[in-house]
Amino acid sequence: MSTQPRLVEVRKNVLKQNDIVARELRQRFHDAGVFVVSLVSSPGSGKTAFLEKTLTLLRPDFRVAALVGDLATENDAARLARSGAPVRQITTGTLCHLEAAMIRDALTDWAMEPLDFLFVENVGNLVCPSSYDLGENLRLVLLSVTEGEDKPLKYPTIFNTADIAVLTKMDLAEAVEFDIAAAERNIQRVRPGMTVLRVSTRKGEGMSDWLTYLYSLKKS
Amino acid sequence: MAEEESANRGHAHVNAVYLKLGPLAGVVKEALLSSWELACEGAGLTGARLVVEEVPILVYCPRCGESRPLPSMQWFACPECGQPVSEVLQGRELQVTALEIQE
């Protein structure tokens, strides 16, 4: 028996499953007292270098760990492990972003309670990671001076969903004629009020501003 | 999701899936449509249509005290008074709103 087709209201988010897992993760992080920072950027903007430096500087005083996502290779995990912090690689295969379930699976046998900070380095990509909540407390977007000032306008969604922006490779800014004011203006256009820090991982400049910012969030 | 709803209704045939899509969802309509057929086959929804409703970004302007449509994703400012805005009321949707089913 065939009847007239009818419309059934549903109202369900397509990424509902990811949102549920992200919420569980956020609760788990909260209960364990660990502050979670995720890092997003295009490939090659200096996420791993910035994170390695951050881990190294935090290590004497805090208990830190990192998860790092890549399509392939464990190179980044090996680089981050030089800091002495526990590090795990998540290899996504062909997937261009991390999802909450991957974080959950990578952490199943990992006790969160002894940690102060957990860092999650996403796959280098300015598009898809913006759609996936990972349960993090802070989403940090990096923009290197070699990429150009207009990246925020080209990828407004990722900048709009981030909490803080870090301009990296500042020691190269002059050589590549990077217009810092224009970059900061563009960031403010797509995410008004966002904190923007300037960092040179190689020279160590700006790292203390970043750590001061991080401490203030952890305390609050 | 559509598969689940169909199963809940005695495996009713799904004619169409209605989806609300915001510019800030990070998903392109064309990409959704091109992958749709393939996804349907894997989910027992062969032949179902995907109807995408694109919704504009709505922001709240604290100065005007009003919700305003945002004409450009490249500029989060009130289109009326120019005040920078950060509160997004609508525009992140990637939501199945309805199914057209035939029982």
Coordinates of C-alpha atoms in Angstrom, one line a residue:
Chain A
M1 CA 0.0 0.0 0.0
S2 CA 1.5 3.3 -1.1
T3 CA 0.4 6.5 0.6
Q4 CA 1.2 10.1 -0.1
P5 CA 4.7 11.0 0.8
R6 CA 4.9 13.1 4.0
L7 CA 7.4 15.3 5.6
V8 CA 8.8 14.3 9.0
E9 CA 10.6 17.0 11.0
V10 CA 14.0 15.8 12.3
R11 CA 16.3 18.6 13.3
K12 CA 19.5 16.7 14.0
N13 CA 23.0 17.9 13.5
V14 CA 24.9 15.9 11.0
L15 CA 27.9 16.0 13.3
K16 CA 25.8 15.1 16.3
Q17 CA 27.9 12.0 17.0
N18 CA 31.1 14.1 17.1
D19 CA 29.5 16.7 19.3
I20 CA 28.4 14.0 21.8
V21 CA 31.9 12.6 22.0
A22 CA 33.4 16.1 22.3
R23 CA 31.1 16.9 25.2
E24 CA 32.2 13.7 27.0
L25 CA 35.8 14.5 26.4
R26 CA 35.4 18.0 27.7
Q27 CA 33.8 16.6 30.9
R28 CA 36.6 14.1 31.3
F29 CA 39.2 16.8 30.9
H30 CA 37.4 19.1 33.3
D31 CA 37.1 16.3 35.9
A32 CA 40.8 15.5 35.6
G33 CA 41.8 19.2 35.8
V34 CA 43.7 19.1 32.6
F35 CA 43.6 22.2 30.3
V36 CA 43.5 21.2 26.6
V37 CA 44.8 23.3 23.7
S38 CA 44.3 22.3 20.1
L39 CA 46.4 23.8 17.3
V40 CA 45.2 24.3 13.8
S41 CA 46.9 25.9 10.8
S42 CA 47.8 25.2 7.2
P43 CA 50.6 22.7 6.6
G44 CA 54.1 24.1 7.2
S45 CA 53.1 27.1 9.3
G46 CA 55.1 25.9 12.3
K47 CA 52.7 24.0 14.5
T48 CA 55.1 21.3 15.5
A49 CA 58.0 23.7 16.1
F50 CA 55.8 26.0 18.2
L51 CA 54.5 23.0 20.2
E52 CA 57.9 21.5 20.7
K53 CA 59.1 24.8 22.1
T54 CA 56.0 25.2 24.3
L55 CA 56.4 21.7 25.7
T56 CA 60.1 22.2 26.4
L57 CA 59.4 25.5 28.2
L58 CA 56.5 24.1 30.3
R59 CA 58.1 20.8 31.2
P60 CA 60.2 22.0 34.2
D61 CA 57.1 23.3 36.0
F62 CA 54.1 21.5 34.5
R63 CA 53.0 18.0 33.6
V64 CA 52.4 18.1 29.8
A65 CA 51.6 15.7 27.0
A66 CA 50.7 15.9 23.4
L67 CA 48.7 14.2 20.7
V68 CA 49.6 14.9 17.1
G69 CA 47.6 14.2 14.0
D70 CA 49.0 13.6 10.6
L71 CA 47.9 11.8 7.5
A72 CA 51.0 9.7 7.5
T73 CA 54.4 9.3 9.2
E74 CA 55.3 9.6 12.9
N75 CA 57.9 12.3 12.3
D76 CA 56.1 15.0 14.2
A77 CA 55.6 12.7 17.3
A78 CA 59.4 12.0 17.2
R79 CA 60.1 15.7 17.0
L80 CA 57.8 16.5 19.9
A81 CA 59.1 13.7 22.0
R82 CA 62.5 15.5 22.0
S83 CA 60.9 17.8 24.6
G84 CA 60.8 14.9 27.0
A85 CA 56.9 15.0 27.2
P86 CA 54.8 11.9 26.5
V87 CA 53.6 12.1 22.9
R88 CA 51.3 10.0 20.8
Q89 CA 50.8 10.1 17.1
I90 CA 47.4 9.8 15.5
T91 CA 47.7 8.7 11.9
T92 CA 44.6 9.6 10.0
G93 CA 45.4 7.8 6.8
T94 CA 43.4 9.8 4.2
L95 CA 41.4 11.9 6.6
C96 CA 42.2 15.6 6.5
H97 CA 41.3 16.4 10.1
L98 CA 41.0 15.0 13.6
E99 CA 37.6 14.0 15.1
A100 CA 36.6 13.7 18.7
A101 CA 36.4 9.9 18.6
M102 CA 40.1 9.7 17.5
I103 CA 41.1 11.8 20.5
R104 CA 39.0 9.5 22.8
D105 CA 40.6 6.4 21.3
A106 CA 44.1 7.7 21.6
L107 CA 43.5 8.5 25.2
T108 CA 41.7 5.3 26.3
D109 CA 44.6 3.9 28.4
W110 CA 46.1 7.3 29.3
A111 CA 45.4 8.7 32.7
M112 CA 44.5 12.4 32.5
E113 CA 44.7 13.2 36.2
P114 CA 48.5 13.6 36.4
L115 CA 48.4 16.2 33.6
D116 CA 48.2 20.0 33.7
F117 CA 48.2 20.6 30.0
L118 CA 47.4 18.4 27.0
F119 CA 48.1 19.7 23.5
V120 CA 46.4 18.4 20.4
E121 CA 48.1 19.2 17.1
N122 CA 45.5 18.9 14.3
V123 CA 46.3 17.8 10.7
G124 CA 47.6 20.8 8.7
N125 CA 44.5 22.1 7.1
L126 CA 42.5 25.3 7.4
V127 CA 39.2 23.9 6.2
C128 CA 37.8 20.7 7.7
P129 CA 39.2 21.0 11.3
S130 CA 36.9 24.0 11.8
S131 CA 33.8 21.8 11.8
Y132 CA 35.0 19.3 14.5
D133 CA 34.8 20.1 18.2
L134 CA 37.6 18.1 19.9
G135 CA 36.5 18.9 23.5
E136 CA 39.4 21.4 23.8
N137 CA 39.4 24.4 26.1
L138 CA 41.3 26.6 23.7
R139 CA 41.6 26.5 19.9
L140 CA 44.7 28.1 18.7
V141 CA 45.2 29.1 15.0
L142 CA 48.7 29.7 13.7
L143 CA 49.5 31.9 10.7
S144 CA 53.1 32.1 9.5
V145 CA 54.4 35.3 8.0
T146 CA 55.4 33.3 4.8
E147 CA 51.7 32.6 4.1
G148 CA 50.5 36.1 3.4
E149 CA 48.4 38.5 5.3
D150 CA 45.1 37.6 3.6
K151 CA 44.8 34.0 4.9
P152 CA 42.2 35.0 7.5
L153 CA 40.0 36.4 4.8
K154 CA 40.4 33.3 2.6
Y155 CA 39.6 30.9 5.5
P156 CA 37.3 33.0 7.8
T157 CA 35.6 29.9 9.3
I158 CA 38.7 28.5 11.0
F159 CA 39.8 31.9 12.3
N160 CA 36.2 32.6 13.5
T161 CA 36.1 29.3 15.4
A162 CA 39.5 29.8 17.0
D163 CA 40.1 31.5 20.4
I164 CA 43.6 32.9 19.9
A165 CA 45.8 33.5 16.9
V166 CA 49.6 33.2 16.8
L167 CA 51.7 34.8 14.1
T168 CA 54.7 32.5 13.6
K169 CA 58.2 32.8 12.0
M170 CA 58.2 36.5 13.0
D171 CA 62.0 36.5 12.5
L172 CA 61.3 36.2 8.7
A173 CA 58.7 38.9 8.6
E174 CA 61.0 41.6 7.2
A175 CA 62.6 39.4 4.7
V176 CA 59.3 38.4 3.2
E177 CA 57.8 41.9 3.6
F178 CA 55.0 40.6 5.8
D179 CA 52.5 43.4 6.6
I180 CA 51.9 42.7 10.3
A181 CA 49.3 45.4 10.7
A182 CA 47.3 44.1 7.7
A183 CA 47.4 40.5 9.0
E184 CA 46.1 41.6 12.4
R185 CA 43.4 43.8 10.8
N186 CA 42.3 40.8 8.7
I187 CA 42.1 38.6 11.8
Q188 CA 40.0 41.2 13.6
R189 CA 37.7 41.5 10.7
V190 CA 36.8 37.8 10.8
R191 CA 37.0 37.4 14.6
P192 CA 36.6 40.7 16.4
G193 CA 38.4 40.9 19.7
M194 CA 40.6 37.9 19.2
T195 CA 44.0 38.0 21.0
V196 CA 46.9 37.9 18.5
L197 CA 50.4 37.0 19.6
R198 CA 53.6 37.3 17.6
V199 CA 56.2 34.6 18.0
S200 CA 59.5 33.4 16.6
T201 CA 60.0 29.9 17.7
R202 CA 63.5 29.9 16.4
K203 CA 64.6 33.0 18.3
G204 CA 62.2 32.3 21.2
E205 CA 60.7 35.7 20.9
G206 CA 57.1 36.0 22.1
M207 CA 57.1 32.7 23.8
S208 CA 56.9 34.3 27.2
D209 CA 53.7 36.2 26.2
W210 CA 52.2 33.0 25.1
L211 CA 53.0 31.2 28.3
T212 CA 51.7 34.1 30.4
Y213 CA 48.5 34.0 28.4
L214 CA 48.3 30.2 28.9
Y215 CA 48.9 30.4 32.7
S216 CA 46.2 33.0 33.1
L217 CA 43.6 30.7 31.4
K218 CA 44.7 27.6 33.4
K219 CA 44.2 29.6 36.6
S220 CA 40.8 31.0 35.7
Chain B
M1 CA 20.7 9.3 10.5
A2 CA 18.1 9.1 7.7
E3 CA 18.7 5.3 7.8
E4 CA 17.9 5.3 11.5
E5 CA 14.7 7.3 11.1
S6 CA 13.6 5.1 8.2
A7 CA 14.2 2.0 10.4
N8 CA 12.2 3.5 13.2
R9 CA 9.3 3.9 10.9
G10 CA 9.2 0.3 9.7
H11 CA 11.8 0.9 7.0
A12 CA 9.7 3.5 5.2
H13 CA 11.2 4.6 1.9
V14 CA 13.0 8.0 2.2
N15 CA 12.2 10.2 -0.8
A16 CA 14.2 13.2 0.3
V17 CA 16.5 14.5 3.0
Y18 CA 16.2 18.2 3.8
L19 CA 19.4 19.8 5.1
K20 CA 20.1 23.2 6.5
L21 CA 23.5 24.5 5.7
G22 CA 25.2 27.6 7.1
P23 CA 28.3 29.3 5.5
L24 CA 30.3 28.7 8.7
A25 CA 29.7 25.0 8.8
G26 CA 32.9 24.5 6.8
V27 CA 31.1 22.4 4.2
V28 CA 30.5 23.2 0.5
K29 CA 27.1 22.5 -0.9
E30 CA 28.6 21.2 -4.2
A31 CA 30.8 18.7 -2.3
L32 CA 27.7 17.5 -0.4
L33 CA 25.7 17.0 -3.5
S34 CA 28.5 15.3 -5.4
S35 CA 29.0 12.8 -2.6
W36 CA 25.3 12.3 -1.9
E37 CA 24.7 9.5 -4.4
L38 CA 27.5 7.4 -3.1
A39 CA 26.5 7.9 0.5
C40 CA 22.9 6.9 -0.3
E41 CA 24.0 3.6 -1.9
G42 CA 25.9 2.6 1.2
A43 CA 23.0 3.6 3.5
G44 CA 20.1 1.9 1.7
L45 CA 18.7 5.3 0.6
T46 CA 19.2 4.8 -3.2
G47 CA 17.2 7.3 -5.1
A48 CA 16.7 9.8 -2.3
R49 CA 17.1 13.5 -3.1
L50 CA 19.1 15.8 -1.0
V51 CA 17.5 19.2 -0.6
V52 CA 20.0 21.8 0.7
E53 CA 18.6 25.0 2.2
E54 CA 21.4 27.6 2.5
V55 CA 20.9 29.9 5.4
P56 CA 22.6 33.3 5.8
I57 CA 24.8 34.2 8.8
L58 CA 23.0 36.1 11.4
V59 CA 24.9 38.0 14.1
Y60 CA 23.8 40.0 17.1
C61 CA 24.9 43.6 17.1
P62 CA 25.3 44.8 20.7
R63 CA 25.2 48.4 19.7
C64 CA 21.9 48.2 17.7
G65 CA 20.5 45.5 20.1
E66 CA 19.3 43.6 17.0
S67 CA 20.1 40.5 15.0
R68 CA 21.5 41.3 11.6
P69 CA 22.3 39.3 8.5
L70 CA 26.0 39.3 7.8
P71 CA 26.6 40.1 4.1
S72 CA 30.2 39.0 4.1
M73 CA 32.1 36.2 5.9
Q74 CA 35.2 38.3 5.5
W75 CA 33.9 41.1 7.7
F76 CA 32.2 40.4 11.1
A77 CA 30.7 43.8 11.5
C78 CA 27.2 45.1 11.8
P79 CA 25.9 46.0 8.3
E80 CA 23.9 48.9 9.8
C81 CA 26.3 50.6 12.2
G82 CA 29.7 49.0 11.5
Q83 CA 30.2 47.7 15.1
P84 CA 32.5 44.6 15.1
V85 CA 30.3 41.6 16.1
S86 CA 31.3 38.3 17.5
E87 CA 28.0 36.7 18.5
V88 CA 26.9 34.3 15.8
L89 CA 23.2 33.5 16.0
Q90 CA 22.9 31.4 12.8
G91 CA 25.3 30.2 10.2
R92 CA 27.1 27.2 11.6
E93 CA 24.2 24.8 10.8
L94 CA 24.8 21.4 9.2
Q95 CA 21.5 20.0 10.2
V96 CA 19.0 17.5 8.9
T97 CA 15.7 19.3 9.3
A98 CA 13.3 16.9 7.7
L99 CA 12.8 13.7 5.8
E100 CA 10.2 13.1 3.1
I101 CA 9.1 9.5 3.6
Q102 CA 6.7 7.2 2.0
E103 CA 5.2 4.5 4.3

